[in-house]
């Protein structure tokens, strides 16, 4: 009922002790009330955060670092709605937001896509009936193109330069229309995209060819809520799930020579046969090099039972949130 946006300090990175342990406990810097459930959020720049609400409203909050307060900087009321914007209960949940300053793209349960600019009151562009089903997530493919995933197993590319309100490409999972919940694009090779959904499978797509995933990898035993390539080391990918697991997928070379990432075990090596991989594409994720025929998968939190709802990764740091109402920071991802 009572929701808040909070900014935390996670302790000082510069103060690593001799054994690599970090000093300084995480502590709350500031927080502010938020109307509705927080469905998604992303930093727009160093001090502004864009937040998606279950009420359909999209808000930009500003973090004032000089006095550690948060304030609402701009709000688009009912950016997403079912019947019309004026009905009191007409809001539809905004399920996803992605920023490429100053542009902000939002998607929602109403199948609508909005393009906002941080400095403009009204939407720059709205695609009203972008999808007949719920759009669960969105990410930028490049500055003028976005990717969306929906509740009937489709991945769609939208070119924001085109005036047509139609996707430029549609990809779909074969057979069962399994809802897709999350999507991320490879940071260097923009044709490689990863998605995850209700069946817990990790799908890797090459958007240059075909309309189906290049590989489907058995992953979690329940819904996959988030997938992220490591932004600076994209041979590493992270997924988290309703089943309480958070997997680190490692496709880098010489896997066997690496020290264990984590000491609590939970490691398994998946051997992928050639047949699962389309051989014409050279990438760690879509490779035909036999030495790369192994992928190491480590469950970073083997004994967790409650859902892991969200994760993000940067440098050696992984942060994730669970149904235990807790946020965890792992600072030694590659230790």
mmCIF file of C-alpha atoms in Angstrom:
data_model
loop_
_atom_site.group_PDB
_atom_site.id
_atom_site.type_symbol
_atom_site.label_atom_id
_atom_site.label_comp_id
_atom_site.label_asym_id
_atom_site.label_seq_id
_atom_site.Cartn_x
_atom_site.Cartn_y
_atom_site.Cartn_z
ATOM 1 C CA UNK A 1 0.000 0.000 0.000
ATOM 2 C CA UNK A 2 2.743 2.411 0.973
ATOM 3 C CA UNK A 3 5.457 2.492 -1.671
ATOM 4 C CA UNK A 4 8.654 4.491 -1.752
ATOM 5 C CA UNK A 5 11.615 5.249 -3.983
ATOM 6 C CA UNK A 6 14.831 5.009 -1.966
ATOM 7 C CA UNK A 7 18.434 5.982 -2.656
ATOM 8 C CA UNK A 8 21.062 3.961 -0.817
ATOM 9 C CA UNK A 9 24.769 4.260 -0.395
ATOM 10 C CA UNK A 10 26.201 0.771 -0.685
ATOM 11 C CA UNK A 11 29.450 1.519 1.166
ATOM 12 C CA UNK A 12 32.665 2.910 -0.231
ATOM 13 C CA UNK A 13 34.339 1.012 -3.066
ATOM 14 C CA UNK A 14 37.656 2.679 -2.330
ATOM 15 C CA UNK A 15 37.933 1.206 1.127
ATOM 16 C CA UNK A 16 38.661 -2.433 0.411
ATOM 17 C CA UNK A 17 40.508 -4.133 3.227
ATOM 18 C CA UNK A 18 43.453 -6.498 2.786
ATOM 19 C CA UNK A 19 41.172 -9.457 2.151
ATOM 20 C CA UNK A 20 38.976 -7.573 -0.295
ATOM 21 C CA UNK A 21 36.195 -7.033 2.248
ATOM 22 C CA UNK A 22 34.470 -3.663 2.121
ATOM 23 C CA UNK A 23 34.016 -1.219 4.958
ATOM 24 C CA UNK A 24 30.927 0.851 5.434
ATOM 25 C CA UNK A 25 27.489 -0.677 5.726
ATOM 26 C CA UNK A 26 24.839 0.168 3.146
ATOM 27 C CA UNK A 27 22.699 2.990 4.463
ATOM 28 C CA UNK A 28 19.619 4.853 3.327
ATOM 29 C CA UNK A 29 20.402 8.322 1.974
ATOM 30 C CA UNK A 30 16.839 9.470 1.247
ATOM 31 C CA UNK A 31 13.439 8.292 0.122
ATOM 32 C CA UNK A 32 10.137 9.651 -1.189
ATOM 33 C CA UNK A 33 6.601 8.339 -1.445
ATOM 34 C CA UNK A 34 5.474 6.779 -4.706
ATOM 35 C CA UNK A 35 1.891 6.306 -5.841
ATOM 36 C CA UNK A 36 1.311 2.724 -7.004
ATOM 37 C CA UNK A 37 3.692 -0.213 -7.280
ATOM 38 C CA UNK A 38 7.115 0.533 -8.736
ATOM 39 C CA UNK A 39 7.184 -1.600 -11.901
ATOM 40 C CA UNK A 40 10.538 -0.465 -13.286
ATOM 41 C CA UNK A 41 13.065 2.329 -12.883
ATOM 42 C CA UNK A 42 16.210 3.574 -14.536
ATOM 43 C CA UNK A 43 18.650 6.423 -14.094
ATOM 44 C CA UNK A 44 18.251 9.076 -16.782
ATOM 45 C CA UNK A 45 21.497 10.803 -15.760
ATOM 46 C CA UNK A 46 23.598 11.254 -12.620
ATOM 47 C CA UNK A 47 20.764 12.759 -10.606
ATOM 48 C CA UNK A 48 17.464 11.899 -12.287
ATOM 49 C CA UNK A 49 15.588 8.592 -12.057
ATOM 50 C CA UNK A 50 12.636 7.619 -14.259
ATOM 51 C CA UNK A 51 10.033 5.465 -12.494
ATOM 52 C CA UNK A 52 7.172 3.396 -13.956
ATOM 53 C CA UNK A 53 4.054 2.950 -11.828
ATOM 54 C CA UNK A 54 1.250 0.381 -11.746
ATOM 55 C CA UNK A 55 -1.115 3.387 -11.974
ATOM 56 C CA UNK A 56 0.180 4.076 -15.505
ATOM 57 C CA UNK A 57 2.007 7.241 -14.457
ATOM 58 C CA UNK A 58 5.673 7.865 -15.331
ATOM 59 C CA UNK A 59 7.640 10.142 -12.989
ATOM 60 C CA UNK A 60 11.109 11.655 -13.085
ATOM 61 C CA UNK A 61 12.564 12.040 -9.596
ATOM 62 C CA UNK A 62 15.584 14.219 -8.935
ATOM 63 C CA UNK A 63 18.182 13.232 -6.366
ATOM 64 C CA UNK A 64 19.584 16.387 -4.732
ATOM 65 C CA UNK A 65 23.017 15.242 -3.644
ATOM 66 C CA UNK A 66 23.890 18.413 -1.738
ATOM 67 C CA UNK A 67 21.220 17.847 0.912
ATOM 68 C CA UNK A 68 20.309 14.185 0.185
ATOM 69 C CA UNK A 69 16.660 14.620 -0.715
ATOM 70 C CA UNK A 70 14.444 13.350 -3.522
ATOM 71 C CA UNK A 71 11.803 15.399 -5.297
ATOM 72 C CA UNK A 72 9.379 14.761 -8.151
ATOM 73 C CA UNK A 73 10.861 16.617 -11.113
ATOM 74 C CA UNK A 74 8.290 15.812 -13.797
ATOM 75 C CA UNK A 75 5.262 13.554 -14.098
ATOM 76 C CA UNK A 76 3.323 12.157 -17.044
ATOM 77 C CA UNK A 77 -0.024 11.203 -15.514
ATOM 78 C CA UNK A 78 -1.591 8.042 -16.924
ATOM 79 C CA UNK A 79 0.921 7.648 -19.705
ATOM 80 C CA UNK A 80 -0.683 4.193 -19.917
ATOM 81 C CA UNK A 81 -4.441 3.654 -19.644
ATOM 82 C CA UNK A 82 -7.084 1.120 -20.629
ATOM 83 C CA UNK A 83 -10.192 3.072 -21.600
ATOM 84 C CA UNK A 84 -9.294 6.738 -21.682
ATOM 85 C CA UNK A 85 -6.999 8.954 -19.696
ATOM 86 C CA UNK A 86 -9.840 10.746 -17.928
ATOM 87 C CA UNK A 87 -11.472 7.775 -16.217
ATOM 88 C CA UNK A 88 -10.547 7.675 -12.547
ATOM 89 C CA UNK A 89 -9.703 3.970 -12.646
ATOM 90 C CA UNK A 90 -8.555 3.855 -16.252
ATOM 91 C CA UNK A 91 -4.815 3.646 -15.597
ATOM 92 C CA UNK A 92 -2.919 0.648 -16.965
ATOM 93 C CA UNK A 93 0.344 -0.451 -15.401
ATOM 94 C CA UNK A 94 3.489 0.928 -17.007
ATOM 95 C CA UNK A 95 5.558 -2.261 -17.097
ATOM 96 C CA UNK A 96 8.868 -1.032 -18.490
ATOM 97 C CA UNK A 97 10.954 2.079 -19.001
ATOM 98 C CA UNK A 98 14.252 2.643 -20.790
ATOM 99 C CA UNK A 99 16.284 5.857 -21.038
ATOM 100 C CA UNK A 100 18.710 7.274 -23.548
ATOM 101 C CA UNK A 101 18.984 10.823 -22.257
ATOM 102 C CA UNK A 102 16.992 12.948 -23.001
ATOM 103 C CA UNK A 103 14.700 10.307 -24.506
ATOM 104 C CA UNK A 104 12.569 7.964 -22.425
ATOM 105 C CA UNK A 105 10.540 5.074 -23.815
ATOM 106 C CA UNK A 106 7.771 3.400 -21.804
ATOM 107 C CA UNK A 107 5.606 0.320 -22.435
ATOM 108 C CA UNK A 108 2.575 -0.974 -20.594
ATOM 109 C CA UNK A 109 -0.217 -3.432 -20.028
ATOM 110 C CA UNK A 110 -2.284 -1.423 -22.497
ATOM 111 C CA UNK A 111 0.032 -2.446 -25.370
ATOM 112 C CA UNK A 112 1.040 1.206 -25.833
ATOM 113 C CA UNK A 113 4.525 2.610 -26.507
ATOM 114 C CA UNK A 114 5.339 6.198 -25.474
ATOM 115 C CA UNK A 115 8.378 8.238 -26.420
ATOM 116 C CA UNK A 116 9.009 11.117 -24.014
ATOM 117 C CA UNK A 117 11.722 13.728 -23.781
ATOM 118 C CA UNK A 118 12.839 14.801 -20.335
ATOM 119 C CA UNK A 119 12.432 18.478 -21.249
ATOM 120 C CA UNK A 120 8.970 18.256 -22.865
ATOM 121 C CA UNK A 121 5.575 18.215 -21.214
ATOM 122 C CA UNK A 122 3.785 16.038 -23.759
ATOM 123 C CA UNK A 123 4.758 12.771 -25.369
ATOM 124 C CA UNK A 124 6.904 13.179 -28.491
ATOM 125 C CA UNK A 125 5.319 10.078 -29.976
ATOM 126 C CA UNK A 126 2.719 7.523 -28.918
ATOM 127 C CA UNK A 127 2.007 4.246 -30.678
ATOM 128 C CA UNK A 128 -1.444 3.488 -29.308
ATOM 129 C CA UNK A 129 -2.091 -0.039 -30.463
ATOM 130 C CA UNK A 130 1.497 -1.179 -30.692
ATOM 131 C CA UNK A 131 0.432 -4.533 -29.305
ATOM 132 C CA UNK A 132 -2.817 -6.334 -28.642
ATOM 133 C CA UNK A 133 -1.230 -8.008 -25.607
ATOM 134 C CA UNK A 134 0.726 -6.705 -22.622
ATOM 135 C CA UNK A 135 4.182 -5.324 -23.382
ATOM 136 C CA UNK A 136 6.435 -6.512 -20.562
ATOM 137 C CA UNK A 137 9.785 -4.874 -21.290
ATOM 138 C CA UNK A 138 11.599 -2.539 -23.656
ATOM 139 C CA UNK A 139 15.214 -1.700 -24.477
ATOM 140 C CA UNK A 140 17.060 0.388 -27.056
ATOM 141 C CA UNK A 141 18.540 -1.490 -29.992
ATOM 142 C CA UNK A 142 20.210 1.689 -31.221
ATOM 143 C CA UNK A 143 19.376 5.358 -30.754
ATOM 144 C CA UNK A 144 16.417 5.287 -33.154
ATOM 145 C CA UNK A 145 15.221 1.719 -32.633
ATOM 146 C CA UNK A 146 13.698 -0.115 -29.702
ATOM 147 C CA UNK A 147 12.950 -3.759 -28.888
ATOM 148 C CA UNK A 148 9.810 -4.842 -27.038
ATOM 149 C CA UNK A 149 8.721 -8.240 -25.684
ATOM 150 C CA UNK A 150 5.113 -9.217 -25.079
ATOM 151 C CA UNK A 151 2.891 -11.752 -23.368
ATOM 152 C CA UNK A 152 2.512 -13.975 -26.439
ATOM 153 C CA UNK A 153 6.195 -14.742 -26.948
ATOM 154 C CA UNK A 154 7.033 -12.070 -29.521
ATOM 155 C CA UNK A 155 10.075 -9.827 -29.822
ATOM 156 C CA UNK A 156 9.417 -6.736 -31.955
ATOM 157 C CA UNK A 157 11.687 -4.042 -33.360
ATOM 158 C CA UNK A 158 10.309 -0.526 -33.735
ATOM 159 C CA UNK A 159 12.005 2.184 -35.795
ATOM 160 C CA UNK A 160 11.096 5.491 -34.161
ATOM 161 C CA UNK A 161 11.988 7.420 -37.341
ATOM 162 C CA UNK A 162 9.147 5.726 -39.189
ATOM 163 C CA UNK A 163 5.747 7.356 -38.983
ATOM 164 C CA UNK A 164 4.025 3.986 -39.455
ATOM 165 C CA UNK A 165 2.776 2.550 -36.209
ATOM 166 C CA UNK A 166 3.951 -0.933 -37.181
ATOM 167 C CA UNK A 167 6.997 -2.850 -36.035
ATOM 168 C CA UNK A 168 9.799 -3.075 -38.583
ATOM 169 C CA UNK A 169 10.418 -6.731 -37.608
ATOM 170 C CA UNK A 170 8.632 -9.389 -35.579
ATOM 171 C CA UNK A 171 10.353 -12.435 -34.071
ATOM 172 C CA UNK A 172 8.574 -15.140 -32.150
ATOM 173 C CA UNK A 173 9.162 -18.245 -30.124
ATOM 174 C CA UNK A 174 8.075 -21.298 -32.079
ATOM 175 C CA UNK A 175 5.031 -23.222 -30.945
ATOM 176 C CA UNK A 176 3.894 -22.259 -27.469
ATOM 177 C CA UNK A 177 3.246 -18.570 -27.043
ATOM 178 C CA UNK A 178 5.174 -18.271 -23.802
ATOM 179 C CA UNK A 179 5.043 -14.759 -22.296
ATOM 180 C CA UNK A 180 8.408 -12.991 -22.443
ATOM 181 C CA UNK A 181 9.219 -10.863 -19.393
ATOM 182 C CA UNK A 182 12.655 -9.405 -20.073
ATOM 183 C CA UNK A 183 15.033 -8.437 -22.866
ATOM 184 C CA UNK A 184 18.607 -7.172 -23.138
ATOM 185 C CA UNK A 185 20.832 -6.355 -26.093
ATOM 186 C CA UNK A 186 24.489 -7.346 -26.307
ATOM 187 C CA UNK A 187 26.439 -4.111 -25.634
ATOM 188 C CA UNK A 188 28.936 -4.542 -28.523
ATOM 189 C CA UNK A 189 27.181 -6.773 -31.031
ATOM 190 C CA UNK A 190 23.818 -5.155 -31.444
ATOM 191 C CA UNK A 191 22.372 -8.033 -33.451
ATOM 192 C CA UNK A 192 22.583 -10.357 -30.436
ATOM 193 C CA UNK A 193 19.629 -10.152 -28.066
ATOM 194 C CA UNK A 194 18.727 -12.205 -24.983
ATOM 195 C CA UNK A 195 15.195 -12.703 -23.662
ATOM 196 C CA UNK A 196 13.597 -14.646 -20.828
ATOM 197 C CA UNK A 197 10.049 -15.501 -19.933
ATOM 198 C CA UNK A 198 7.470 -17.516 -18.121
ATOM 199 C CA UNK A 199 9.020 -20.923 -18.801
ATOM 200 C CA UNK A 200 12.418 -19.885 -17.378
ATOM 201 C CA UNK A 201 14.216 -20.516 -20.713
ATOM 202 C CA UNK A 202 16.962 -18.189 -21.907
ATOM 203 C CA UNK A 203 16.542 -17.362 -25.599
ATOM 204 C CA UNK A 204 19.403 -15.920 -27.661
ATOM 205 C CA UNK A 205 18.354 -14.195 -30.889
ATOM 206 C CA UNK A 206 20.327 -13.003 -33.897
ATOM 207 C CA UNK A 207 18.117 -10.313 -35.367
ATOM 208 C CA UNK A 208 19.993 -10.404 -38.691
ATOM 209 C CA UNK A 209 18.620 -13.806 -39.560
ATOM 210 C CA UNK A 210 15.405 -15.752 -39.244
ATOM 211 C CA UNK A 211 12.493 -14.942 -36.992
ATOM 212 C CA UNK A 212 13.195 -17.518 -34.293
ATOM 213 C CA UNK A 213 15.813 -17.723 -31.522
ATOM 214 C CA UNK A 214 19.248 -19.007 -32.515
ATOM 215 C CA UNK A 215 19.461 -20.961 -29.278
ATOM 216 C CA UNK A 216 17.128 -21.886 -26.447
ATOM 217 C CA UNK A 217 18.911 -22.711 -23.211
ATOM 218 C CA UNK A 218 17.287 -24.514 -20.312
ATOM 219 C CA UNK A 219 17.602 -22.219 -17.352
ATOM 220 C CA UNK A 220 15.250 -21.616 -14.463
ATOM 221 C CA UNK A 221 12.379 -23.699 -13.158
ATOM 222 C CA UNK A 222 9.994 -20.753 -13.001
ATOM 223 C CA UNK A 223 9.562 -17.301 -14.566
ATOM 224 C CA UNK A 224 12.712 -15.426 -15.517
ATOM 225 C CA UNK A 225 12.266 -11.849 -14.349
ATOM 226 C CA UNK A 226 15.444 -10.169 -15.582
ATOM 227 C CA UNK A 227 18.296 -10.765 -18.014
ATOM 228 C CA UNK A 228 21.426 -8.597 -18.307
ATOM 229 C CA UNK A 229 24.611 -8.822 -20.310
ATOM 230 C CA UNK A 230 27.575 -7.471 -18.363
ATOM 231 C CA UNK A 231 27.948 -3.967 -19.897
ATOM 232 C CA UNK A 232 31.744 -4.085 -20.260
ATOM 233 C CA UNK A 233 32.336 -7.846 -20.328
ATOM 234 C CA UNK A 234 29.437 -9.270 -22.375
ATOM 235 C CA UNK A 235 30.785 -12.826 -22.393
ATOM 236 C CA UNK A 236 29.054 -12.815 -19.001
ATOM 237 C CA UNK A 237 25.281 -12.776 -18.686
ATOM 238 C CA UNK A 238 23.055 -12.774 -15.591
ATOM 239 C CA UNK A 239 19.494 -14.025 -15.157
ATOM 240 C CA UNK A 240 17.193 -14.211 -12.131
ATOM 241 C CA UNK A 241 13.981 -16.044 -11.468
ATOM 242 C CA UNK A 242 10.860 -16.651 -9.440
ATOM 243 C CA UNK A 243 12.476 -19.952 -8.388
ATOM 244 C CA UNK A 244 14.966 -18.076 -6.175
ATOM 245 C CA UNK A 245 18.034 -18.537 -8.372
ATOM 246 C CA UNK A 246 20.386 -15.995 -9.944
ATOM 247 C CA UNK A 247 22.561 -17.480 -12.662
ATOM 248 C CA UNK A 248 25.883 -16.264 -13.979
ATOM 249 C CA UNK A 249 26.404 -17.534 -17.547
ATOM 250 C CA UNK A 250 30.050 -17.445 -18.645
ATOM 251 C CA UNK A 251 30.987 -18.030 -22.294
ATOM 252 C CA UNK A 252 34.537 -16.669 -22.047
ATOM 253 C CA UNK A 253 37.435 -18.936 -23.105
ATOM 254 C CA UNK A 254 39.443 -21.294 -20.895
ATOM 255 C CA UNK A 255 36.584 -21.742 -18.527
ATOM 256 C CA UNK A 256 38.248 -24.742 -16.875
ATOM 257 C CA UNK A 257 41.337 -22.762 -15.850
ATOM 258 C CA UNK A 258 39.371 -20.129 -13.995
ATOM 259 C CA UNK A 259 39.237 -20.044 -10.220
ATOM 260 C CA UNK A 260 35.783 -20.483 -8.746
ATOM 261 C CA UNK A 261 33.823 -17.249 -8.779
ATOM 262 C CA UNK A 262 32.113 -18.030 -5.531
ATOM 263 C CA UNK A 263 33.123 -20.316 -2.782
ATOM 264 C CA UNK A 264 29.691 -21.604 -1.863
ATOM 265 C CA UNK A 265 29.549 -23.914 -4.867
ATOM 266 C CA UNK A 266 26.390 -24.265 -6.861
ATOM 267 C CA UNK A 267 28.399 -24.626 -10.042
ATOM 268 C CA UNK A 268 27.477 -26.643 -13.058
ATOM 269 C CA UNK A 269 28.930 -26.727 -16.522
ATOM 270 C CA UNK A 270 26.533 -27.060 -19.400
ATOM 271 C CA UNK A 271 27.889 -28.746 -22.499
ATOM 272 C CA UNK A 272 26.149 -27.381 -25.544
ATOM 273 C CA UNK A 273 26.169 -29.580 -28.585
ATOM 274 C CA UNK A 274 26.811 -28.000 -31.980
ATOM 275 C CA UNK A 275 23.245 -28.621 -32.991
ATOM 276 C CA UNK A 276 21.953 -25.987 -30.584
ATOM 277 C CA UNK A 277 24.033 -23.292 -32.172
ATOM 278 C CA UNK A 278 23.704 -21.715 -35.565
ATOM 279 C CA UNK A 279 27.218 -22.025 -36.926
ATOM 280 C CA UNK A 280 27.342 -19.110 -39.330
ATOM 281 C CA UNK A 281 27.709 -16.455 -36.659
ATOM 282 C CA UNK A 282 30.942 -15.858 -34.800
ATOM 283 C CA UNK A 283 30.398 -14.675 -31.273
ATOM 284 C CA UNK A 284 30.879 -16.157 -27.855
ATOM 285 C CA UNK A 285 27.108 -16.475 -27.671
ATOM 286 C CA UNK A 286 26.648 -17.950 -31.162
ATOM 287 C CA UNK A 287 29.911 -19.740 -31.698
ATOM 288 C CA UNK A 288 31.081 -22.731 -33.715
ATOM 289 C CA UNK A 289 34.540 -22.876 -32.174
ATOM 290 C CA UNK A 290 34.851 -26.215 -30.300
ATOM 291 C CA UNK A 291 36.878 -24.657 -27.494
ATOM 292 C CA UNK A 292 33.898 -22.448 -26.815
ATOM 293 C CA UNK A 293 31.527 -25.360 -26.798
ATOM 294 C CA UNK A 294 31.274 -25.101 -23.054
ATOM 295 C CA UNK A 295 29.358 -22.606 -21.084
ATOM 296 C CA UNK A 296 29.824 -22.371 -17.368
ATOM 297 C CA UNK A 297 26.755 -21.605 -15.309
ATOM 298 C CA UNK A 298 26.993 -20.695 -11.634
ATOM 299 C CA UNK A 299 24.035 -20.160 -9.345
ATOM 300 C CA UNK A 300 25.219 -17.177 -7.313
ATOM 301 C CA UNK A 301 22.684 -17.740 -4.528
ATOM 302 C CA UNK A 302 22.220 -21.513 -4.251
ATOM 303 C CA UNK A 303 20.133 -21.630 -1.073
ATOM 304 C CA UNK A 304 17.660 -18.868 -1.854
ATOM 305 C CA UNK A 305 14.030 -19.966 -2.119
ATOM 306 C CA UNK A 306 12.151 -16.685 -2.524
ATOM 307 C CA UNK A 307 11.823 -15.013 -5.913
ATOM 308 C CA UNK A 308 14.726 -12.879 -7.177
ATOM 309 C CA UNK A 309 12.810 -10.063 -8.841
ATOM 310 C CA UNK A 310 15.422 -7.745 -10.229
ATOM 311 C CA UNK A 311 19.144 -7.454 -10.839
ATOM 312 C CA UNK A 312 21.719 -5.078 -12.246
ATOM 313 C CA UNK A 313 25.426 -5.420 -12.852
ATOM 314 C CA UNK A 314 28.334 -2.985 -13.279
ATOM 315 C CA UNK A 315 32.060 -3.704 -13.034
ATOM 316 C CA UNK A 316 32.654 -6.256 -10.249
ATOM 317 C CA UNK A 317 29.317 -5.384 -8.606
ATOM 318 C CA UNK A 318 26.021 -7.216 -8.781
ATOM 319 C CA UNK A 319 22.904 -5.913 -7.038
ATOM 320 C CA UNK A 320 19.639 -7.811 -6.743
ATOM 321 C CA UNK A 321 16.353 -7.642 -4.875
ATOM 322 C CA UNK A 322 14.229 -10.523 -3.600
ATOM 323 C CA UNK A 323 10.840 -11.269 -2.092
ATOM 324 C CA UNK A 324 12.598 -11.311 1.290
ATOM 325 C CA UNK A 325 12.224 -7.504 1.077
ATOM 326 C CA UNK A 326 15.978 -7.217 0.928
ATOM 327 C CA UNK A 327 18.545 -5.807 -1.494
ATOM 328 C CA UNK A 328 21.851 -7.623 -1.833
ATOM 329 C CA UNK A 329 25.158 -6.301 -3.174
ATOM 330 C CA UNK A 330 27.857 -8.708 -4.331
ATOM 331 C CA UNK A 331 31.080 -6.776 -4.927
ATOM 332 C CA UNK A 332 33.356 -9.658 -5.883
ATOM 333 C CA UNK A 333 31.752 -10.983 -9.005
ATOM 334 C CA UNK A 334 35.028 -11.972 -10.672
ATOM 335 C CA UNK A 335 37.119 -12.529 -7.552
#
